[in-house]
CSV table of C-alpha atoms in Angstrom, one decimal:
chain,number,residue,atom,x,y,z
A,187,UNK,CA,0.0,0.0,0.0
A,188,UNK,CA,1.4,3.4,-1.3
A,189,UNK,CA,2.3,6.2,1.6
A,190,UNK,CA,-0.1,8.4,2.8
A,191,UNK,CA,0.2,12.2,2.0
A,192,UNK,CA,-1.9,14.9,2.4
A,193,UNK,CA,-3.2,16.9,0.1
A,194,UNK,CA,-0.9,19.5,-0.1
A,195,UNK,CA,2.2,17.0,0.2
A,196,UNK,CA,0.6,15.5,-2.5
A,197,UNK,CA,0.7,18.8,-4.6
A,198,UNK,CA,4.0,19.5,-3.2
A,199,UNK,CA,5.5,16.5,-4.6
A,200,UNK,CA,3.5,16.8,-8.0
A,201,UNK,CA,5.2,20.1,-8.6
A,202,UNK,CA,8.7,18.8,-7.5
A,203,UNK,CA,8.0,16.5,-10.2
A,204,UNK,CA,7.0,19.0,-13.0
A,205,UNK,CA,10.5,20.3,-12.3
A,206,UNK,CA,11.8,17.0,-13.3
A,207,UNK,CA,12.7,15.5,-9.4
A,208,UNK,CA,12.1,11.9,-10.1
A,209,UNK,CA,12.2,11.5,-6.2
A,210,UNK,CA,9.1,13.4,-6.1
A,211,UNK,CA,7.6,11.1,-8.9
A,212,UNK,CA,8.2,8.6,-7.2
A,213,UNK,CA,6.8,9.8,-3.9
A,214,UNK,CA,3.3,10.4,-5.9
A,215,UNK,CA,3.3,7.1,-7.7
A,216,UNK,CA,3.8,5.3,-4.6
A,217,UNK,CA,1.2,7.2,-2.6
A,218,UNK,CA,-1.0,7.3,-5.6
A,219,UNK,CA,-0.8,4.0,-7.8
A,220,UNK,CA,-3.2,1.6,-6.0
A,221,UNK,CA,-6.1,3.8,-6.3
A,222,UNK,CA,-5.6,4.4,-9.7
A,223,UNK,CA,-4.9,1.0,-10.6
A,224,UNK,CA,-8.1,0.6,-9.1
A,225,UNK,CA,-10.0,3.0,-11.2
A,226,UNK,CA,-8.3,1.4,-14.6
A,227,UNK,CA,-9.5,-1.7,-13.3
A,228,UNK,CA,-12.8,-0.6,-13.0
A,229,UNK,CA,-13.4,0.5,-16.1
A,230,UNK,CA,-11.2,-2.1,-18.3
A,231,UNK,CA,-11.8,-5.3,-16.3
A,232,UNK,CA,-8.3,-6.8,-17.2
A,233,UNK,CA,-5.3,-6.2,-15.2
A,234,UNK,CA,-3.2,-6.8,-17.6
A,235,UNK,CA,-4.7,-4.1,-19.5
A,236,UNK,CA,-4.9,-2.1,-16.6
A,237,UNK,CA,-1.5,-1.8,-15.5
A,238,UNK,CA,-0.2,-1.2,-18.7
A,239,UNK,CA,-3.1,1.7,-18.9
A,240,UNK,CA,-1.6,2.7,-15.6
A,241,UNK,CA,2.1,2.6,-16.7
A,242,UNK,CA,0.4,5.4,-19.8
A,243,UNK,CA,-1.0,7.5,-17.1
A,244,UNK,CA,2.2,7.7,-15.4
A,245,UNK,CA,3.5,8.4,-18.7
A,246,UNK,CA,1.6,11.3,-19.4
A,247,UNK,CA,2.0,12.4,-15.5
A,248,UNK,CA,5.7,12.5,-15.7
A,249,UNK,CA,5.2,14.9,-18.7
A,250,UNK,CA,2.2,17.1,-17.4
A,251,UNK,CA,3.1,17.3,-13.9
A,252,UNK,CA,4.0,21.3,-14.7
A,253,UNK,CA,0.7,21.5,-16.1
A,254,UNK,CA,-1.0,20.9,-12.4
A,255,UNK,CA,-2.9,23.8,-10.6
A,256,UNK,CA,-3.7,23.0,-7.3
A,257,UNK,CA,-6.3,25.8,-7.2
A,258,UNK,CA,-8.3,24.0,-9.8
A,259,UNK,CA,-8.7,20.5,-8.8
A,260,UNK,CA,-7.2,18.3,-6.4
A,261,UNK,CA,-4.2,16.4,-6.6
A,262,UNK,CA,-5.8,13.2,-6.4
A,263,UNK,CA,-9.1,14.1,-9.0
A,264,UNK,CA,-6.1,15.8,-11.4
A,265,UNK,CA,-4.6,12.2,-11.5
A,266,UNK,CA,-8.0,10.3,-11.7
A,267,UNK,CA,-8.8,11.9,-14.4
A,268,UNK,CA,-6.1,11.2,-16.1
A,269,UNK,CA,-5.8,7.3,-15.4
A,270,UNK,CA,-10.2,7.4,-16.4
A,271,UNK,CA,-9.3,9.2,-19.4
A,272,UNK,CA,-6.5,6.8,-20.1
A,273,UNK,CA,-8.5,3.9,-19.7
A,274,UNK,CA,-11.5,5.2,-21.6
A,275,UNK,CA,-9.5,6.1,-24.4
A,276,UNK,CA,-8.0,2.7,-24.2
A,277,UNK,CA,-11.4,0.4,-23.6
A,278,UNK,CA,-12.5,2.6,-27.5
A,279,UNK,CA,-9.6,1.8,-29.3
A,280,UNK,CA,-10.0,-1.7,-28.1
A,281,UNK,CA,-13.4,-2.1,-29.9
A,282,UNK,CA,-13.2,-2.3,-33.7
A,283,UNK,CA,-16.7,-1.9,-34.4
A,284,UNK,CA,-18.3,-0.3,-31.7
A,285,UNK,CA,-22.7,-0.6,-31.8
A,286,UNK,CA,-24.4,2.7,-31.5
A,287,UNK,CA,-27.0,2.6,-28.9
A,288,UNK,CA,-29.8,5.5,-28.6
A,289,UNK,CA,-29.3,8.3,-26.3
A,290,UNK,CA,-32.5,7.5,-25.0
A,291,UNK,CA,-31.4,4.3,-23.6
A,292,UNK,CA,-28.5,6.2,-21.9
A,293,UNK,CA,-30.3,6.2,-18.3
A,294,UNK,CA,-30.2,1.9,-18.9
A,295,UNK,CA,-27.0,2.0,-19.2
A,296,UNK,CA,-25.3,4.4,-16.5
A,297,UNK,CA,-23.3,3.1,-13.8
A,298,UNK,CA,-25.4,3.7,-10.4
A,299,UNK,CA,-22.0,3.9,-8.4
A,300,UNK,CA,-20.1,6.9,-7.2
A,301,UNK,CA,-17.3,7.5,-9.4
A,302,UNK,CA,-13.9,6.1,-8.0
A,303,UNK,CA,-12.5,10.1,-8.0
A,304,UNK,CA,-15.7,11.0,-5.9
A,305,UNK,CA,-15.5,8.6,-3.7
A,306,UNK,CA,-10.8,9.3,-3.1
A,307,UNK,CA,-12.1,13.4,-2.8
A,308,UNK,CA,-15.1,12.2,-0.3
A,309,UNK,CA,-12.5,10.3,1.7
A,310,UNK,CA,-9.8,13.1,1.8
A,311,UNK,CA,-12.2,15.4,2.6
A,312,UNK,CA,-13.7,13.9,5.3
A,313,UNK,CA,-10.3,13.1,6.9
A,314,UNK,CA,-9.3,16.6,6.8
A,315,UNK,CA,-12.6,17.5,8.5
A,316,UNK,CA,-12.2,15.0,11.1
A,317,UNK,CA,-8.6,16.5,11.8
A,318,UNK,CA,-9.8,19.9,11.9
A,319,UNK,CA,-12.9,18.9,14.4
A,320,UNK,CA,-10.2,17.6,16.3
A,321,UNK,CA,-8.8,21.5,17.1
A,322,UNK,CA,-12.1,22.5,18.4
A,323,UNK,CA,-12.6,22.1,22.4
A,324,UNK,CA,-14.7,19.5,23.1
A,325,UNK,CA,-18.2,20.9,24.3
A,326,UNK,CA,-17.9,23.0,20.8
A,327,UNK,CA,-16.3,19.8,18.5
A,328,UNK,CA,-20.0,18.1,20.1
A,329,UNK,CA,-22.2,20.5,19.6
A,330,UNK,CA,-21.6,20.8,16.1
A,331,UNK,CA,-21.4,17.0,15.3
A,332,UNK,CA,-24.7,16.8,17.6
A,333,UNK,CA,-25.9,19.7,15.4
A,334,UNK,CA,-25.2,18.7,11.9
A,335,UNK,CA,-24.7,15.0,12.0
A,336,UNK,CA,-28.0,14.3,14.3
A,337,UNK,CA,-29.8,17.2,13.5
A,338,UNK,CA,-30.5,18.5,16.8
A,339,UNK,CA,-32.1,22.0,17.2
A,340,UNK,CA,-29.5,24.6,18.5
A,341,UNK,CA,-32.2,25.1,21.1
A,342,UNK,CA,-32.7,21.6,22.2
A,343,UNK,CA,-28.7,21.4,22.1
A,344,UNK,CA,-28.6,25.1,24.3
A,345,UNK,CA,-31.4,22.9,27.1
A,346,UNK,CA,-29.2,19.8,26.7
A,347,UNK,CA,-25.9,21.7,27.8
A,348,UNK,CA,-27.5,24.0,30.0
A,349,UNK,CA,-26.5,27.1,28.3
A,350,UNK,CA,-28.6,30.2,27.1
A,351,UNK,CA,-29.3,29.7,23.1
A,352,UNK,CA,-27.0,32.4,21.9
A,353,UNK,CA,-24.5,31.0,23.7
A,354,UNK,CA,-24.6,27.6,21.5
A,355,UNK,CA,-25.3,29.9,18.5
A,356,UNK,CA,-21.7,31.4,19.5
A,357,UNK,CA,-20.1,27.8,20.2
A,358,UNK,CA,-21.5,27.3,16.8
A,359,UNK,CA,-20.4,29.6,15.1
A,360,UNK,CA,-16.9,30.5,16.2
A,361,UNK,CA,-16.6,26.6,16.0
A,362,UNK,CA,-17.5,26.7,12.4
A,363,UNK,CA,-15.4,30.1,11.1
A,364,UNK,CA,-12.3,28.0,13.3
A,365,UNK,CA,-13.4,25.1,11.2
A,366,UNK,CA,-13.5,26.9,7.2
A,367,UNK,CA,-10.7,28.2,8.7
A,368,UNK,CA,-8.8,25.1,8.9
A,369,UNK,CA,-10.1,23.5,6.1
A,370,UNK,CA,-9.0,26.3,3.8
A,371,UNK,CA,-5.3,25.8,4.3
């Protein structure tokens, strides 16, 4: 299993790389390459044809890396995309004689799950929010999980506590700016 960066290591080492450090490649393949060998597997079906998709992707990383803008996309969608668009293109040029089908018989056809780049950004983001939870004091760090994961009235949560209303409203708040706060950097 590849090493675990953060998102901004992540886009660290991606730039290091656009700059030619092959040590920095090599950092993002290794923290990267099982999740996207999982997406070209997903969408070819063959892993022999999916690792050679993958060794492409790393191909065209190596060579785009300067291209990256971290204030676009994520590290980890920026690569996604590229290993999905890889393997797409690949699965296409696979098929000699590819059959039309309708548009109108798209909706039979769509994949009901959560693409594999949804689900890696879902993940990061949720760790990042647990971390930054993690800051608040605890009555505050509770009161907004109680809040916003339960659904608990700020009112019911004031009664609970024992604490005037504005005075959750201002736990709640100050919690949350701390919160964007944290999650912006």
């Amino acid at each position: 299993m590849g090493a675990m960066l953060t998102r901004d290591e992540l886009a660290l080492a991606l730039g290091r790389a656009g700059e030619g450090d092959r040590s920095a490649f090599k950092i993002v393949y290794e923290a990267t390459s099982a999740k996207l060998l999982g997406v070209c597997l997903r969408i070819l079906a063959d892993r022999q044809l999916a690792e050679d998709v993958l060794q492409d992707t790393y191909l065209t990383v190596w060579r785009k890396a300067s291209t990256f803008d971290a204030t676009r996309a994520s590290p980890i969608t920026w690569l996604v995309t590229i290993a999905r668009n890889r393997s797409i293109d690949r699965l296409r040029s696979a098929s000699p004689m590819r059959r039309s089908v309708p548009v109108e018989d798209a909706h039979d056809l769509a994949d009901a799950a959560p693409l594999a780049s949804d689900v890696i950004e879902t993940t990061d983001d949720v760790g990042r929010l647990n971390v930054c939870l993690e800051t608040l004091e605890d009555k505050v760090r509770t009161a907004i999980r109680t809040a916003f994961l339960e659904g608990v009235t700020y009112d019911a949560l004031a009664s609970k506590e024992n604490v005037p209303l504005g005075t959750m409203k201002s736990w709640i708040r100050r919690g949350l700016l701390r919160l964007r706060s944290c999650l912006e950097t």
